[in-house]
Short mmCIF file of C-alpha atoms in Angstrom, two decimals:
data_model
loop_
_atom_site.label_atom_id
_atom_site.label_comp_id
_atom_site.label_asym_id
_atom_site.label_seq_id
_atom_site.Cartn_x
_atom_site.Cartn_y
_atom_site.Cartn_z
CA MET K 101 82.50 61.36 58.73
CA PHE K 102 83.31 64.90 57.55
CA ALA K 103 84.01 66.35 61.00
CA ALA K 104 87.50 64.86 61.37
CA PRO K 105 88.92 66.28 58.12
CA ALA K 106 87.44 69.70 58.92
CA ALA K 107 89.10 69.62 62.34
CA LEU K 108 92.43 68.69 60.76
CA VAL K 109 92.17 71.55 58.29
CA SER K 110 91.38 73.95 61.11
CA VAL K 111 94.42 72.82 63.11
CA ARG K 112 96.72 73.17 60.09
CA ALA K 113 95.47 76.67 59.31
CA THR K 114 96.00 77.73 62.92
CA ARG K 115 99.56 76.42 62.95
CA GLU K 116 100.41 78.20 59.69
CA ASP K 117 98.95 81.45 61.01
CA GLU K 118 100.94 81.11 64.22
CA LYS K 119 104.14 80.54 62.26
CA ARG K 120 103.53 83.60 60.09
CA SER K 121 102.76 85.76 63.11
CA SER K 122 106.27 85.13 64.45
CA ASP K 123 107.88 86.64 61.36
CA PRO K 124 108.84 90.32 61.67
CA TRP K 125 107.56 91.21 58.17
CA PRO K 126 103.99 91.62 56.95
CA SER K 127 102.74 88.94 54.56
CA ALA K 128 102.75 91.49 51.70
CA GLN K 129 106.56 91.57 51.95
CA ALA K 130 106.93 87.79 51.52
CA LEU K 131 107.77 86.65 47.98
CA LYS K 132 107.15 83.19 46.58
CA PRO K 133 109.96 81.77 44.42
CA ASP K 134 107.81 81.50 41.28
CA ASP K 135 106.62 85.09 41.63
CA PHE K 136 110.15 86.41 42.09
CA ALA K 137 111.51 84.32 39.21
CA ARG K 138 108.86 85.92 36.97
CA GLU K 139 109.68 89.34 38.34
CA ILE K 140 113.40 89.10 37.61
CA SER K 141 112.78 87.74 34.11
CA ASP K 142 110.43 90.66 33.36
CA GLN K 143 112.86 93.45 32.63
CA SER K 144 110.14 96.05 32.16
CA GLY K 145 109.39 96.32 35.89
CA PRO K 146 111.43 97.98 38.61
CA SER K 147 114.70 96.26 39.37
CA SER K 148 115.52 94.84 42.77
CA THR K 149 118.76 94.76 44.69
CA VAL K 150 119.03 91.12 45.75
CA ILE K 151 120.99 90.22 48.86
CA CYS K 152 122.03 86.76 49.99
CA VAL K 153 122.40 86.61 53.77
CA GLY K 154 123.31 82.92 53.92
CA PHE K 155 126.62 81.11 53.94
CA HIS K 156 129.56 81.80 51.62
CA THR K 157 129.83 78.21 50.32
CA LEU K 158 126.17 78.18 49.32
CA PHE K 159 126.46 81.54 47.57
CA ALA K 160 129.59 80.51 45.65
CA GLY K 161 127.91 77.25 44.57
CA GLY K 162 124.98 79.09 43.02
CA HIS K 163 122.85 82.15 43.71
CA ILE K 164 120.24 84.37 42.13
CA PRO K 165 121.85 86.29 39.24
CA GLY K 166 123.03 89.72 40.30
CA ALA K 167 122.69 88.96 44.01
CA SER K 168 125.33 90.29 46.32
CA PHE K 169 126.69 88.38 49.29
CA HIS K 170 126.79 90.06 52.66
CA GLY K 171 127.62 87.30 55.06
CA SER K 172 125.64 85.06 57.28
CA THR K 173 123.68 87.41 59.52
CA SER K 174 123.59 84.79 62.26
CA THR K 175 127.24 85.75 62.92
CA GLN K 176 128.48 89.08 64.28
CA GLN K 177 130.78 89.55 61.28
CA GLY K 178 128.03 88.85 58.73
CA PHE K 179 125.57 91.07 60.57
CA ALA K 180 128.10 93.92 60.71
CA ASP K 181 128.96 93.47 57.00
CA LEU K 182 125.31 93.70 55.99
CA LYS K 183 124.73 96.86 58.03
CA LYS K 184 127.92 98.52 56.76
CA TRP K 185 127.00 97.75 53.14
CA ALA K 186 123.40 98.91 53.58
CA ASP K 187 124.39 102.11 55.35
CA GLY K 188 125.43 103.67 52.03
CA LEU K 189 122.20 102.85 50.19
CA PRO K 190 119.25 105.19 49.70
CA ARG K 191 116.38 104.02 51.89
CA SER K 192 114.09 103.99 48.84
CA VAL K 193 115.97 101.15 47.10
CA ASN K 194 113.95 98.01 46.32
CA LEU K 195 115.61 95.24 48.39
CA VAL K 196 114.96 91.50 48.30
CA ILE K 197 116.74 89.34 50.87
CA TYR K 198 117.07 85.58 50.84
CA CYS K 199 119.06 82.80 52.47
CA GLY K 200 118.05 79.25 51.54
CA CYS K 201 120.49 77.48 53.85
CA CYS K 202 117.83 75.34 55.52
CA PRO K 203 114.06 75.16 56.06
CA PHE K 204 112.77 78.73 56.12
CA ASP K 205 111.06 78.44 59.50
CA LYS K 206 114.40 77.46 61.09
CA CYS K 207 116.68 79.87 59.18
CA PRO K 208 119.10 81.69 61.53
CA ASN K 209 119.87 84.42 58.98
CA ILE K 210 116.73 85.82 57.36
CA ARG K 211 114.98 87.31 60.40
CA PRO K 212 118.02 89.19 61.79
CA ALA K 213 118.73 90.56 58.29
CA TYR K 214 115.15 91.71 57.79
CA THR K 215 114.97 93.29 61.24
CA ALA K 216 118.27 95.15 60.80
CA LEU K 217 117.34 96.52 57.37
CA SER K 218 113.85 97.45 58.48
CA ASN K 219 115.23 99.25 61.55
CA MET K 220 117.64 101.13 59.26
CA GLY K 221 114.62 102.61 57.49
CA PHE K 222 114.37 100.58 54.28
CA LYS K 223 110.76 100.78 53.13
CA LYS K 224 110.85 98.62 49.98
CA LEU K 225 112.11 95.50 51.70
CA ARG K 226 110.90 92.03 50.76
CA VAL K 227 111.81 88.49 51.79
CA LEU K 228 112.12 85.58 49.37
CA VAL K 229 110.47 82.64 51.12
CA LEU K 230 112.30 79.41 50.28
CA PRO K 231 110.34 76.84 52.34
CA THR K 232 112.85 73.96 52.09
CA ASN K 233 116.14 75.50 50.87
CA PHE K 234 117.66 77.26 47.86
CA ALA K 235 118.44 74.03 45.98
CA THR K 236 114.94 72.59 46.27
CA ASP K 237 112.88 75.76 45.96
CA TRP K 238 114.95 77.61 43.34
CA VAL K 239 117.61 75.54 41.56
CA ASP K 240 115.53 72.35 41.13
CA LYS K 241 112.66 74.42 39.71
CA GLY K 242 114.92 75.63 36.89
CA TYR K 243 115.00 79.27 37.97
CA PRO K 244 118.10 81.20 36.88
CA ILE K 245 121.31 80.90 38.87
CA GLN K 246 124.79 82.33 38.71
CA LYS K 247 127.86 80.57 40.13
CA GLY K 248 130.92 81.98 41.84
CA MET K 249 131.43 85.21 43.65
#
């Protein structure tokens, strides 16, 4: 009677581990929305440079306060814009990247952005994990947003 649920739990854990192993960042660099919302509201800690690597229309509709937009990194233009912008930054800057265009495991933007910035030598690089999308995992939770460009 208890064997079936245990087997199901085991299968779920394996699938989650497999999904995480395909991400180019270590789990310590993945941020949960509630943790990051607390971090940005706590002004006594180190500040982060927040970068949206999603689509322009989503950014203009609402984004994390203070975030900068550097194009959809699934496009050549967006990828080039991100790299050009980041080229002038000290490699010690605390960066947080996010997208939120779609379910995180299918996002075409977050992994290329992380890989590019990591390859450029940024050491304090973290990824905001929005499992469903920005609206569901950030806006609907009441976390702060800013509209416009």
